[in-house]
Each structure stands twice: as structure tokens, then as C-alpha cells.
Coordinates of C-alpha atoms in Angstrom, one line a residue:
M26 CA 8.7 4.2 -23.9
I27 CA 10.1 0.8 -23.1
N28 CA 7.5 -2.0 -22.6
D29 CA 9.1 -3.8 -19.7
L30 CA 8.2 -1.5 -16.8
W31 CA 6.4 -4.4 -15.1
Y32 CA 5.0 -2.3 -12.3
K33 CA 3.0 -0.2 -14.7
N34 CA 0.3 -2.9 -15.2
A35 CA 0.9 -4.9 -12.0
V36 CA -1.6 -6.0 -9.4
V37 CA 0.1 -6.0 -6.0
Y38 CA -1.1 -8.1 -3.0
C39 CA 0.1 -7.1 0.5
L40 CA 0.4 -9.8 3.2
S41 CA 2.0 -10.5 6.5
V42 CA 3.9 -13.8 6.7
E43 CA 3.0 -14.0 10.4
T44 CA -0.8 -14.1 9.8
F45 CA -1.1 -15.7 6.3
M46 CA -0.4 -19.5 6.7
D47 CA 1.2 -21.6 9.4
A48 CA 2.8 -24.8 8.2
N49 CA 4.6 -26.1 11.3
G50 CA 1.7 -25.7 13.7
D51 CA 3.2 -23.3 16.2
G52 CA 0.5 -20.7 15.7
I53 CA 2.7 -18.3 13.7
G54 CA 2.6 -18.0 9.9
D55 CA 5.8 -18.9 8.1
F56 CA 7.4 -19.0 4.7
Q57 CA 6.7 -22.7 4.2
G58 CA 3.0 -22.0 4.7
L59 CA 3.1 -19.0 2.4
A60 CA 4.8 -21.1 -0.3
R61 CA 2.0 -23.6 -0.1
R62 CA -0.5 -20.8 -0.8
L63 CA 1.2 -19.5 -3.9
D64 CA -1.1 -21.4 -6.2
Y65 CA -4.0 -19.6 -4.5
L66 CA -2.4 -16.3 -5.2
A67 CA -1.6 -17.2 -8.8
G68 CA -5.2 -18.3 -9.3
L69 CA -6.4 -14.9 -7.9
G70 CA -4.3 -13.3 -10.7
I71 CA -2.1 -11.0 -8.7
T72 CA 1.4 -10.3 -10.2
A73 CA 3.4 -9.1 -7.2
I74 CA 3.5 -9.9 -3.5
W75 CA 4.4 -7.2 -1.1
L76 CA 5.6 -8.7 2.2
M77 CA 5.3 -6.8 5.5
P78 CA 8.4 -7.0 7.7
F79 CA 9.7 -10.5 8.3
Q80 CA 13.4 -9.9 9.3
T81 CA 14.7 -10.6 12.8
S82 CA 12.8 -8.4 15.3
P83 CA 11.7 -8.3 19.0
G84 CA 8.2 -7.9 17.5
K85 CA 7.2 -4.9 19.6
D86 CA 5.9 -3.1 16.5
D87 CA 4.8 -5.9 14.2
G88 CA 8.3 -6.3 12.8
Y89 CA 9.0 -2.7 12.1
D90 CA 11.6 -2.8 14.9
V91 CA 14.3 -4.7 13.0
S92 CA 17.3 -6.1 14.9
D93 CA 18.9 -7.9 12.0
Y94 CA 18.4 -6.8 8.4
Y95 CA 20.2 -9.8 6.9
N96 CA 18.1 -12.6 8.3
V97 CA 14.6 -14.0 8.5
D98 CA 13.0 -14.0 12.0
P99 CA 13.3 -17.6 13.2
R100 CA 9.5 -17.6 13.9
Y101 CA 8.9 -17.5 10.1
G102 CA 11.6 -19.9 9.0
T103 CA 15.1 -19.6 7.5
L104 CA 16.8 -17.8 4.6
G105 CA 16.5 -21.1 2.8
D106 CA 12.7 -21.1 3.3
F107 CA 12.7 -17.5 2.0
V108 CA 14.6 -18.5 -1.2
E109 CA 12.3 -21.5 -1.7
F110 CA 9.3 -19.1 -1.5
T111 CA 10.8 -16.5 -4.0
H112 CA 11.7 -19.3 -6.3
G113 CA 8.1 -20.7 -6.2
A114 CA 6.8 -17.2 -6.8
K115 CA 9.0 -16.7 -9.8
Q116 CA 7.9 -20.1 -11.2
R117 CA 4.3 -18.7 -11.2
G118 CA 5.2 -15.4 -12.7
I119 CA 4.8 -13.5 -9.4
R120 CA 7.3 -10.9 -8.3
V121 CA 8.2 -10.3 -4.6
M122 CA 8.6 -7.0 -2.9
I123 CA 9.6 -6.6 0.7
D124 CA 9.4 -3.8 3.3
L125 CA 12.5 -1.8 3.7
V126 CA 12.4 -0.2 7.1
V127 CA 15.5 1.9 7.4
N128 CA 14.4 5.1 9.1
H129 CA 15.0 3.4 12.5
T130 CA 16.1 0.1 14.0
S131 CA 15.1 -1.8 17.1
D132 CA 16.9 -0.6 20.3
E133 CA 18.1 -4.3 20.5
H134 CA 20.0 -4.0 17.2
P135 CA 23.7 -4.6 17.7
W136 CA 24.4 -1.2 16.0
F137 CA 22.5 0.6 18.7
Q138 CA 23.9 -1.5 21.5
E139 CA 27.4 -0.7 20.4
A140 CA 26.6 3.0 19.9
R141 CA 25.2 3.5 23.4
K142 CA 28.1 1.7 25.1
D143 CA 31.0 3.6 23.5
E144 CA 31.1 7.1 22.3
N145 CA 34.1 6.2 20.2
S146 CA 32.3 3.3 18.5
P147 CA 32.0 3.7 14.7
Y148 CA 28.2 3.1 15.2
R149 CA 27.9 6.1 17.5
D150 CA 27.2 8.5 14.6
W151 CA 24.7 6.0 13.1
Y152 CA 22.1 7.4 15.5
V153 CA 21.0 10.9 16.5
W154 CA 22.0 12.1 20.0
S155 CA 21.7 15.1 22.2
K156 CA 23.2 16.0 25.7
E157 CA 20.1 17.8 26.7
K158 CA 16.5 17.1 25.9
P159 CA 15.6 19.4 23.0
E160 CA 12.8 21.9 23.5
N161 CA 10.8 20.5 20.6
A162 CA 10.8 16.9 22.0
S163 CA 7.0 17.0 22.4
Q164 CA 6.4 17.7 18.8
G165 CA 6.3 15.6 15.6
M166 CA 5.3 12.3 17.1
V167 CA 4.0 9.8 14.5
F168 CA 1.7 8.2 17.0
P169 CA 0.1 11.1 19.0
G170 CA -1.9 9.9 22.0
V171 CA 0.3 6.8 22.3
Q172 CA 3.7 8.3 22.0
K173 CA 4.7 11.2 24.3
T174 CA 8.1 12.4 23.0
T175 CA 10.6 12.1 20.2
W176 CA 13.6 12.2 22.4
S177 CA 14.3 9.7 25.2
R178 CA 17.1 9.4 27.6
D179 CA 19.3 6.3 27.4
K180 CA 20.6 5.1 30.7
V181 CA 23.8 3.6 29.3
S182 CA 25.0 6.5 27.2
R183 CA 23.4 9.1 29.5
K184 CA 22.3 11.0 26.4
Y185 CA 19.0 11.5 24.6
Y186 CA 18.4 9.7 21.4
F187 CA 15.9 10.7 18.7
H188 CA 13.0 8.5 17.7
R189 CA 10.3 9.7 15.3
F190 CA 8.3 6.5 16.2
Y191 CA 8.2 4.5 19.5
D192 CA 11.0 4.9 22.0
F193 CA 12.3 1.4 21.2
Q194 CA 12.9 2.4 17.6
P195 CA 15.9 4.8 17.6
D196 CA 16.2 6.7 14.3
L197 CA 19.2 6.0 12.1
N198 CA 21.3 9.0 11.1
T199 CA 20.5 8.5 7.4
A200 CA 22.6 11.6 6.4
N201 CA 25.7 9.6 7.5
P202 CA 27.3 8.2 4.3
H203 CA 28.1 4.9 6.1
V204 CA 24.4 4.4 6.9
Q205 CA 23.5 5.1 3.3
A206 CA 26.1 2.6 2.2
E207 CA 24.6 0.0 4.6
I208 CA 21.1 0.6 3.2
L209 CA 22.4 -0.1 -0.3
K210 CA 24.0 -3.3 1.0
I211 CA 20.7 -4.4 2.5
M212 CA 18.9 -3.9 -0.8
G213 CA 21.6 -5.7 -2.7
F214 CA 21.5 -8.7 -0.3
W215 CA 17.7 -9.3 -0.7
I216 CA 17.9 -8.7 -4.5
Q217 CA 20.3 -11.6 -4.6
L218 CA 17.7 -13.8 -2.9
G219 CA 15.0 -13.1 -5.5
V220 CA 13.4 -9.8 -4.5
S221 CA 12.2 -7.5 -7.3
G222 CA 11.5 -4.4 -5.3
F223 CA 11.1 -2.6 -1.9
R224 CA 8.3 -0.8 -0.3
M225 CA 10.4 1.9 1.5
D226 CA 8.8 2.8 4.9
A227 CA 8.4 6.4 6.0
V228 CA 10.4 7.9 3.2
P229 CA 10.0 11.6 4.2
F230 CA 11.6 10.7 7.6
V231 CA 14.3 8.7 6.0
I232 CA 15.5 11.6 3.9
A233 CA 14.9 14.4 6.5
R234 CA 17.9 16.0 8.2
K235 CA 17.8 15.0 11.9
G236 CA 19.2 16.5 15.0
A237 CA 18.6 18.5 18.2
D238 CA 19.0 21.7 16.2
V239 CA 16.4 20.8 13.6
D240 CA 13.2 22.7 14.1
K241 CA 11.7 22.0 10.7
P242 CA 12.8 18.9 8.7
V243 CA 14.8 19.5 5.6
E244 CA 14.5 16.7 3.0
Q245 CA 17.7 15.5 1.3
Y246 CA 16.1 14.4 -2.0
D247 CA 19.5 13.4 -3.6
M248 CA 19.5 10.4 -1.3
L249 CA 16.6 9.0 -3.3
R250 CA 18.7 9.2 -6.5
T251 CA 21.4 7.3 -4.7
F252 CA 19.0 4.5 -3.9
R253 CA 17.6 4.5 -7.5
E254 CA 21.0 4.4 -9.1
F255 CA 22.1 1.5 -7.1
L256 CA 19.1 -0.6 -8.0
Q257 CA 19.4 0.3 -11.7
W258 CA 23.0 -0.9 -11.8
R259 CA 22.5 -4.0 -9.5
Q260 CA 19.2 -5.2 -11.1
G261 CA 17.6 -3.0 -13.7
D262 CA 14.0 -4.0 -13.1
A263 CA 14.1 -3.7 -9.3
I264 CA 11.9 -0.9 -8.0
I265 CA 11.2 1.2 -4.9
L266 CA 7.6 1.9 -3.9
A267 CA 7.7 4.9 -1.5
E268 CA 5.5 5.4 1.4
A269 CA 5.4 9.2 1.4
N270 CA 2.2 10.9 2.6
V271 CA 3.1 14.3 1.2
L272 CA 1.3 17.2 -0.5
P273 CA 1.0 17.1 -4.3
K274 CA 3.3 20.1 -4.7
T275 CA 6.3 17.9 -3.5
D276 CA 5.5 14.8 -5.5
M277 CA 8.0 15.5 -8.3
N278 CA 10.7 15.9 -5.6
Y279 CA 10.2 12.2 -4.8
F280 CA 9.8 11.0 -8.4
G281 CA 12.5 13.3 -9.8
E282 CA 11.9 15.7 -12.7
D283 CA 13.8 13.2 -14.9
G284 CA 12.3 10.1 -13.3
D285 CA 15.6 9.4 -11.5
R286 CA 14.3 8.9 -8.0
M287 CA 11.4 6.8 -6.8
H288 CA 9.7 4.4 -9.3
M289 CA 6.4 4.4 -7.4
M290 CA 4.6 6.2 -4.6
F291 CA 1.4 5.5 -2.8
N292 CA -1.2 8.2 -3.6
F293 CA -2.4 9.2 -0.2
Q294 CA -4.0 12.3 -1.5
V295 CA -6.4 10.4 -3.8
N296 CA -7.0 7.7 -1.1
Q297 CA -8.3 10.2 1.4
T298 CA -10.5 12.1 -1.0
L299 CA -11.8 8.8 -2.3
F300 CA -13.1 8.0 1.2
Y301 CA -14.6 11.4 1.4
A302 CA -16.3 10.7 -1.9
L303 CA -17.7 7.4 -0.6
A304 CA -18.9 9.1 2.6
S305 CA -20.4 12.2 0.9
G306 CA -21.3 11.2 -2.6
D307 CA -19.3 14.1 -3.8
C308 CA -16.7 13.2 -6.4
A309 CA -15.4 16.8 -7.0
P310 CA -12.5 16.7 -4.4
L311 CA -11.5 13.2 -5.7
A312 CA -11.4 14.6 -9.3
K313 CA -9.4 17.5 -8.0
A314 CA -6.9 15.2 -6.3
L315 CA -6.5 13.1 -9.4
E316 CA -5.7 16.3 -11.4
A317 CA -3.3 17.6 -8.6
T318 CA -1.4 14.3 -8.7
R319 CA -1.4 14.0 -12.5
A320 CA 2.2 15.1 -13.0
R321 CA 4.8 12.4 -12.9
P322 CA 7.6 11.2 -15.2
P323 CA 6.8 8.7 -17.9
T324 CA 8.6 5.9 -16.0
A325 CA 6.9 6.7 -12.6
Q326 CA 3.7 5.2 -11.3
W327 CA 1.2 5.8 -8.5
G328 CA 0.1 3.0 -6.2
H329 CA -3.6 3.1 -5.3
F330 CA -5.3 1.4 -2.4
L331 CA -8.4 1.4 -0.3
R332 CA -7.1 0.0 3.0
N333 CA -3.6 -0.9 3.9
H334 CA -2.1 -2.4 7.1
D335 CA -2.0 0.9 8.9
E336 CA -4.9 3.1 9.9
L337 CA -6.9 5.0 7.3
D338 CA -5.1 8.3 7.5
L339 CA -7.4 11.3 7.0
G340 CA -5.0 14.0 8.0
R341 CA -5.0 15.7 4.6
L342 CA -8.8 16.3 4.7
S343 CA -10.4 19.4 6.1
E344 CA -11.9 19.1 9.5
A345 CA -15.4 19.1 8.1
Q346 CA -14.5 16.4 5.5
R347 CA -12.7 14.3 8.1
N348 CA -15.7 14.4 10.5
M349 CA -18.0 13.3 7.7
V350 CA -15.7 10.3 7.0
F351 CA -15.6 9.5 10.7
A352 CA -19.4 9.7 11.0
A353 CA -19.8 7.4 8.0
F354 CA -17.2 4.7 8.6
G355 CA -15.8 5.1 12.2
P356 CA -18.3 6.9 14.4
D357 CA -17.1 5.3 17.7
K358 CA -13.9 6.6 19.3
D359 CA -12.7 3.0 19.6
M360 CA -12.8 2.8 15.8
Q361 CA -10.4 5.8 15.5
L362 CA -6.7 6.1 16.0
Y363 CA -4.0 8.7 16.6
D364 CA -6.5 11.6 16.3
R365 CA -6.3 11.3 12.5
G366 CA -7.6 8.0 11.2
I367 CA -9.8 4.9 11.3
R368 CA -8.4 1.5 12.2
R369 CA -11.1 -0.7 10.7
R370 CA -11.1 -3.2 7.8
F371 CA -12.9 -2.0 4.7
S372 CA -15.9 -4.4 4.6
P373 CA -17.3 -3.6 8.0
M374 CA -16.7 0.1 7.3
L375 CA -19.3 -0.3 4.6
G376 CA -21.5 -2.5 6.7
G377 CA -20.8 -5.5 4.4
N378 CA -22.9 -3.8 1.6
R379 CA -21.9 -6.1 -1.3
D380 CA -22.8 -3.6 -4.1
R381 CA -21.0 -0.7 -2.4
M382 CA -17.9 -2.8 -1.8
R383 CA -17.7 -4.0 -5.3
M384 CA -18.2 -0.5 -6.7
A385 CA -15.4 0.9 -4.4
Y386 CA -12.9 -1.8 -5.5
S387 CA -13.8 -1.3 -9.1
L388 CA -13.2 2.4 -8.6
M389 CA -9.8 1.8 -6.9
F390 CA -8.7 -0.6 -9.7
S391 CA -9.6 1.9 -12.3
L392 CA -7.7 4.9 -10.9
P393 CA -4.6 6.0 -12.9
G394 CA -1.9 3.8 -11.5
T395 CA -1.3 0.3 -10.1
P396 CA -3.8 -1.3 -7.6
V397 CA -2.6 -2.6 -4.3
L398 CA -4.9 -5.2 -2.6
R399 CA -4.6 -6.2 1.1
Y400 CA -4.8 -9.8 2.1
G401 CA -8.2 -10.9 3.1
D402 CA -10.0 -8.0 1.4
E403 CA -10.7 -10.3 -1.6
I404 CA -13.1 -12.2 0.7
G405 CA -14.3 -9.2 2.7
M406 CA -12.6 -10.0 6.0
G407 CA -13.6 -8.1 9.2
E408 CA -11.8 -6.7 12.2
D409 CA -11.4 -7.4 15.9
L410 CA -11.7 -4.1 17.7
S411 CA -10.8 -5.7 21.0
L412 CA -7.1 -5.9 19.8
P413 CA -4.9 -2.8 20.4
E414 CA -4.2 -0.1 17.8
R415 CA -3.6 -1.5 14.3
N416 CA -3.7 -5.2 15.3
C417 CA -7.4 -5.1 15.0
A418 CA -7.1 -5.3 11.2
R419 CA -4.1 -7.7 11.1
T420 CA -5.9 -10.9 12.2
P421 CA -5.1 -14.3 10.5
M422 CA -6.3 -15.1 7.0
Q423 CA -9.5 -17.1 7.0
W424 CA -9.1 -20.1 4.7
S425 CA -11.9 -22.4 5.7
T426 CA -14.5 -23.4 8.4
E427 CA -11.9 -25.8 10.0
P428 CA -10.6 -24.9 13.5
Q429 CA -8.6 -21.6 13.5
A430 CA -10.0 -20.9 10.0
G431 CA -7.5 -23.3 8.5
F432 CA -4.7 -20.9 9.4
T433 CA -2.9 -23.2 11.9
K434 CA -3.2 -26.5 13.8
S435 CA -2.3 -24.7 17.0
D436 CA -5.0 -23.7 19.5
A437 CA -3.1 -20.5 20.2
P438 CA -2.6 -18.5 17.0
V439 CA -0.3 -15.4 17.1
L440 CA -3.5 -13.2 16.9
P441 CA -7.0 -14.4 17.6
V442 CA -8.8 -15.6 14.5
I443 CA -12.1 -13.7 14.1
S444 CA -14.8 -16.2 15.2
D445 CA -17.8 -14.2 16.3
G446 CA -20.5 -12.4 14.4
A447 CA -21.0 -12.0 10.6
Y448 CA -17.3 -11.7 9.9
G449 CA -16.4 -14.9 11.8
F450 CA -14.4 -17.5 9.8
Q451 CA -17.5 -19.7 9.8
H452 CA -19.2 -17.2 7.4
I453 CA -16.2 -15.5 5.7
N454 CA -13.6 -17.8 4.3
V455 CA -11.8 -18.7 1.1
A456 CA -13.1 -22.3 0.8
D457 CA -16.8 -21.4 0.8
Q458 CA -16.3 -18.5 -1.5
R459 CA -14.5 -20.6 -4.0
R460 CA -17.6 -22.7 -4.4
N461 CA -19.9 -19.7 -4.8
P462 CA -19.8 -18.2 -8.4
D463 CA -21.2 -14.9 -7.1
S464 CA -18.8 -14.6 -4.1
M465 CA -16.6 -11.6 -3.4
L466 CA -13.5 -13.9 -4.1
N467 CA -14.7 -14.9 -7.6
W468 CA -15.8 -11.4 -8.4
M469 CA -12.4 -10.1 -7.4
E470 CA -10.6 -12.6 -9.6
R471 CA -12.7 -11.3 -12.5
L472 CA -11.9 -7.7 -11.6
I473 CA -8.2 -8.4 -11.5
R474 CA -8.4 -10.1 -14.9
M475 CA -10.3 -7.1 -16.3
R476 CA -7.8 -4.7 -15.0
K477 CA -4.8 -6.6 -16.4
E478 CA -6.5 -6.5 -19.8
A479 CA -6.9 -2.7 -19.6
P480 CA -3.2 -1.5 -19.7
E481 CA -4.5 1.9 -20.7
I482 CA -5.1 2.6 -17.0
G483 CA -1.5 1.9 -16.1
W484 CA 0.2 3.3 -19.1
G485 CA -2.1 5.9 -20.7
D486 CA -3.2 9.5 -20.3
F487 CA -6.5 10.1 -18.5
R488 CA -9.1 12.8 -18.2
V489 CA -12.1 13.1 -15.9
L490 CA -15.2 13.7 -18.0
D491 CA -17.9 16.2 -17.0
V492 CA -21.2 14.4 -16.3
E493 CA -22.8 17.2 -14.3
E494 CA -23.6 14.8 -11.4
D495 CA -21.6 15.1 -8.2
G496 CA -21.9 11.4 -7.3
V497 CA -20.7 10.0 -10.7
L498 CA -17.1 9.8 -11.7
A499 CA -16.2 9.1 -15.3
I500 CA -12.6 8.7 -16.5
R501 CA -11.4 8.0 -20.0
Y502 CA -7.9 6.5 -20.7
D503 CA -6.1 6.7 -24.0
W504 CA -3.0 4.7 -25.0
R505 CA -1.7 3.5 -28.3
N506 CA -4.9 4.2 -30.3
N507 CA -7.0 2.3 -27.7
A508 CA -9.3 3.8 -25.1
V509 CA -11.4 2.7 -22.1
L510 CA -14.1 4.7 -20.4
I511 CA -15.0 3.8 -16.8
V512 CA -18.0 5.1 -14.9
H513 CA -19.0 4.8 -11.2
N514 CA -22.1 5.8 -9.3
L515 CA -21.1 6.5 -5.7
N516 CA -24.6 7.1 -4.6
E517 CA -27.3 4.6 -3.4
S518 CA -29.9 6.0 -5.7
P519 CA -30.1 5.2 -9.5
I520 CA -29.3 8.0 -11.9
E521 CA -29.2 8.7 -15.6
V522 CA -26.2 10.6 -17.0
R523 CA -25.2 12.0 -20.4
I524 CA -21.6 11.5 -21.3
D525 CA -19.6 12.9 -24.1
P526 CA -16.8 10.4 -24.5
G527 CA -14.8 12.8 -26.6
S528 CA -13.9 12.8 -30.3
G529 CA -12.0 10.0 -32.0
E530 CA -12.7 6.9 -34.0
G531 CA -15.2 4.6 -32.3
S532 CA -16.6 7.1 -29.8
Q533 CA -20.1 6.3 -31.1
L534 CA -19.9 2.8 -29.6
L535 CA -19.2 1.8 -26.0
V536 CA -18.9 -1.9 -25.3
D537 CA -19.3 -2.8 -21.6
I538 CA -16.7 -5.4 -20.7
A539 CA -17.9 -5.6 -17.1
G540 CA -21.0 -7.5 -18.0
G541 CA -23.6 -4.8 -18.6
S542 CA -25.2 -3.4 -21.8
D543 CA -23.4 -1.6 -24.6
S544 CA -24.2 2.0 -25.5
R545 CA -24.5 3.9 -28.8
A546 CA -24.4 7.6 -29.0
D547 CA -27.3 9.8 -30.0
E548 CA -27.4 12.3 -32.9
A549 CA -25.5 14.8 -30.7
G550 CA -22.7 12.3 -30.0
L551 CA -23.8 11.8 -26.4
H552 CA -24.3 8.6 -24.5
R553 CA -27.2 8.2 -22.1
L554 CA -26.3 5.8 -19.3
Y555 CA -28.6 4.5 -16.6
L556 CA -26.7 3.6 -13.5
E557 CA -28.2 1.6 -10.6
G558 CA -27.2 2.6 -7.1
Y559 CA -23.5 1.8 -6.5
A560 CA -23.2 0.7 -10.2
Y561 CA -20.1 0.7 -12.3
K562 CA -19.4 0.2 -16.0
W563 CA -16.2 -0.5 -17.8
F564 CA -16.4 0.4 -21.5
R565 CA -14.2 -0.3 -24.5
V566 CA -14.4 2.7 -26.7
G567 CA -15.1 1.6 -30.3
G568 CA -15.7 -2.1 -29.9
L569 CA -13.8 -5.3 -29.2
D570 CA -11.5 -5.1 -32.2
Y571 CA -9.3 -2.7 -30.2
L572 CA -6.3 -5.0 -30.3
L573 CA -6.3 -4.9 -34.1
R574 CA -6.2 -1.1 -33.9
R575 CA -3.5 -0.8 -31.2
T576 CA -0.3 0.8 -32.4
E577 CA 3.2 0.0 -31.2
I578 CA 4.1 3.6 -30.3

């Protein structure tokens, strides 16, 4: 296995340029502001930045309605500002990934405007049309309860166009080879400007066959290989992180049996069962999900997260499991969204319980794959439920106690800064937490450092150990003659467990690298561990001379 698969042991930080830092005082975050905060991100220890959409857009869907793939939205700066940012990130050893939103465009995109005006336009077949409204137009909406149909009539063309998302986001006909060629051109353009990878939005919809005669989507998986081949030839270490909320039985279709399709995928199956485990104290479904998603090619990787910029999607859970998560973390209807998820930030979901939050992030960082952290979660930011849909969890970054949380000099930020209650910027901000050694921010920095020093998690094989306690998850990782054993107690109550770490050199000694006490096995080879409520332990198996024992293959 080659050593330079950088994403295997990365720590990814997701942010929105719009709400991170405003340098010019217009109330909207920009690339100059983001560039000024690169030292903060480098100090935090992250190795890759994932940018939410920043290309030219009418802004009706937080930038996911793109009207020009080859430019920066003027609100955020210029292409020159973008290059200065990517250059600054590279100087600090941070890679840049950007959202690639190619399932649909804005209805204001010149392609769609040309397509609707002239049926002979070369762009006509870049979209999906129908003379009559299909019978299944009321099915398959991405935003149920907000979106009423997937086919809308265009007054100019006098035809119906397909849109899996909002009606102002017409779907591209991605089966069209000209559209596929344009997607490759888009990727090539941004690679030249310093990008190392793409988070591809809505991948199952991108590769699905579309049309009025399609009752059940049929995925065109070979398209994924086309994207992968282009990246490998254009820039060998550029990657695609796929957003594909699919069942485990189809995972290998996205990775490719030979690892020739997507480099990374978000593990939605594990994410949803993780929240069920947090709500119920039952780790069995989480362990089952880890096993179900074990299979992947050697070069492929999972991306693990707690909360992202969308709602917490619980659609893969059973009704009983979903209701339990709703009751624990989003009991009010106003906290729920699209009949399937929760729209809250993570900290208020857990009532700000510091021990529980730290245990949960420790757990996420120790899952088999690459951790993805959302901006503001390193300080425990809250939400503003008065804002519509997902905007409640997309408020500006809280830097200090200065006006508008130090985000902008303007009195009218693009979204209101949280200023009321326990999560107001007066109480939750970077500046104060920097000065507090026991703050969430400084704890997160230590966690990131610990994760980067445990490459076994990103590279190695894992097994969930049997501890005979539903609320305790113990995972052992092995890689190159080194091993780590990580244990989490998801319950509020203290518990004692007996763990067999497995055979092998050094299994008699477990050294806690998270700051706790070490453990030596009893005569039966078992370790007795006492765990406080919401406690976690990261053990080096065999002692701290592990680097002297590590092999090269």
C-alpha cells in the first residue's frame, strides 16, 4: 500500500465562506476574511478544509443553485482572492476541498436560459424535459413538506422540466456525454487553482437515469469511474468525497470493486446508528452498522461526522429508533425537518453537557475512517431556530465578545449572530476559549492531535470487542505491528467492564494516551476497566515504544 493517500489520516473541517469571516465589512464572509483565519485553523490542527458552495449563485439555496461554475460569487471576492486563499492554505500544509454541485444548476444559469428559449439549442438536451406532467411528479421529492413536485412547467419552453430539488434548480441530464465532459472541465478548472478534492453533492441523483419514463432510478455507476480516471490523470492526489446516503449493500458500487470509483464516502449508516446509540445507550446497532460498512477497497475511505450543514437525516432508522432519537434530541416539531431529521446543532441537542459532548466527539474521531468536523463545533456553537429550515444551524462563526461576535464590522450580518441565551456569542466564542485550558476548543485541539498520532484508525483493520455491556463500545485497530484500543461509555452511569484485547505482543499492557490510567491484564489476560459516565479511553496496546516496533509493510 502506498503511503501518500493523504485522506486516510486527514482531519477535515467544513465551513461556509459566507458565515466564517468578513474582511470588507459588508456583513458577508469572504475569502480575504477566511485567509486571515488560516492560522487559527492551522493551530487547531486540521489538515483539510471543505468549502461549502461559493460559486456565482442567486443564493436561493445557500449557493447550491449555481449560475456560473467558473467564478467566485462577487459577494465573497474574486478568483484572485480564491487563489490567495488556496496558496495560504498550502503554505500551512492544509488542503482545500470544494463542493461540486452538478446534479442541477440554478434556473438563472445561461445553459438553462438558452435551453428553454430554443428547442434547437445545444443546451436543450443538457436538461430533462417532458411535454406532459408525468404521473409520478408527486414522488421522490428531496424536501417533502416544502417541495410539492419534481416536475414544473416552464412558461418559456411550454414544457415540464425535472428537478429533484427545488423548482429553481433544474436537473442536468448527466447521462448526456456533453454534460459529463463539462463536469470534468469544471473539476480541471478548480484543480488548476489549488484544489485537492471535491465533495460531490447528491451522487446517487447525479448518476441516476432521468426522464419522464423513469419510474425507478437506475444508477449509471460507470460515470463514477469516468470522474475518477480524469482526476488520476490530471492530478494524482486529487479526490472525490461522495455524498451518497445509500444502503451498505450498494457501497461497493460507489467505491468500485477495484477501488476505481469514489475515493471517499460519508458513512450515513454509521452516523444514524451513532445517534440512536447516544439516545438509547445501546451500541449494538452501531456495531452492526460498522460491520455492515466494513467492506471497502484498500484505497477507499469512509468520512465520519456527527453533524453536517444539512439536517440530521434519520431516514435509515426504524420508526421506533427514529422516534427515540427525536424524543432525546429534537422533541419539538420546530426542531425537526422534512419528516425525517433534526435541524439542530450538536451542542444544544445534548443540552450542553460537556462530558457527553466530549465523549461523542471522541467516539466520532475514533471510528474507522476520516473525521469531518463542522465549523463552530469545536467551541460548541448553538442554533437559532427562528431561522427557516437549515439556516438555523448555519449562523456566523463566533470569534469574540466584540460586536457581531467579531465576524463583521457591519450591523447587518448575512445571518443573525446568535446573541441570546447560553449559546450567545458573549458566552460561546473562540477568544474566551483560547484562554481557558479546559475549554472545548483546547480539548478539541488535543483530540485532533491524538487522532493524527493514531494512523491505525485511518489505515488499519478493526474489530469491535465483546464487553457484554450494551452501552460500552470497544474497538481495536491493528496496523503495521501497532495497535490501539479505544473504549467509550455512552451511558450516564459509571460501569466496570472486562475486556480481552486479543492475543499478540504487548496485550498485557494498555497505556492510556488520553490522560487516564494505564491497565495491566489479570492472570486470565483480561483487563478490568472502570469507566465514569460518558467516559472514554484511548489505549496504546503494549506501551509507548510502539514506533520502535512499527513495520514498513
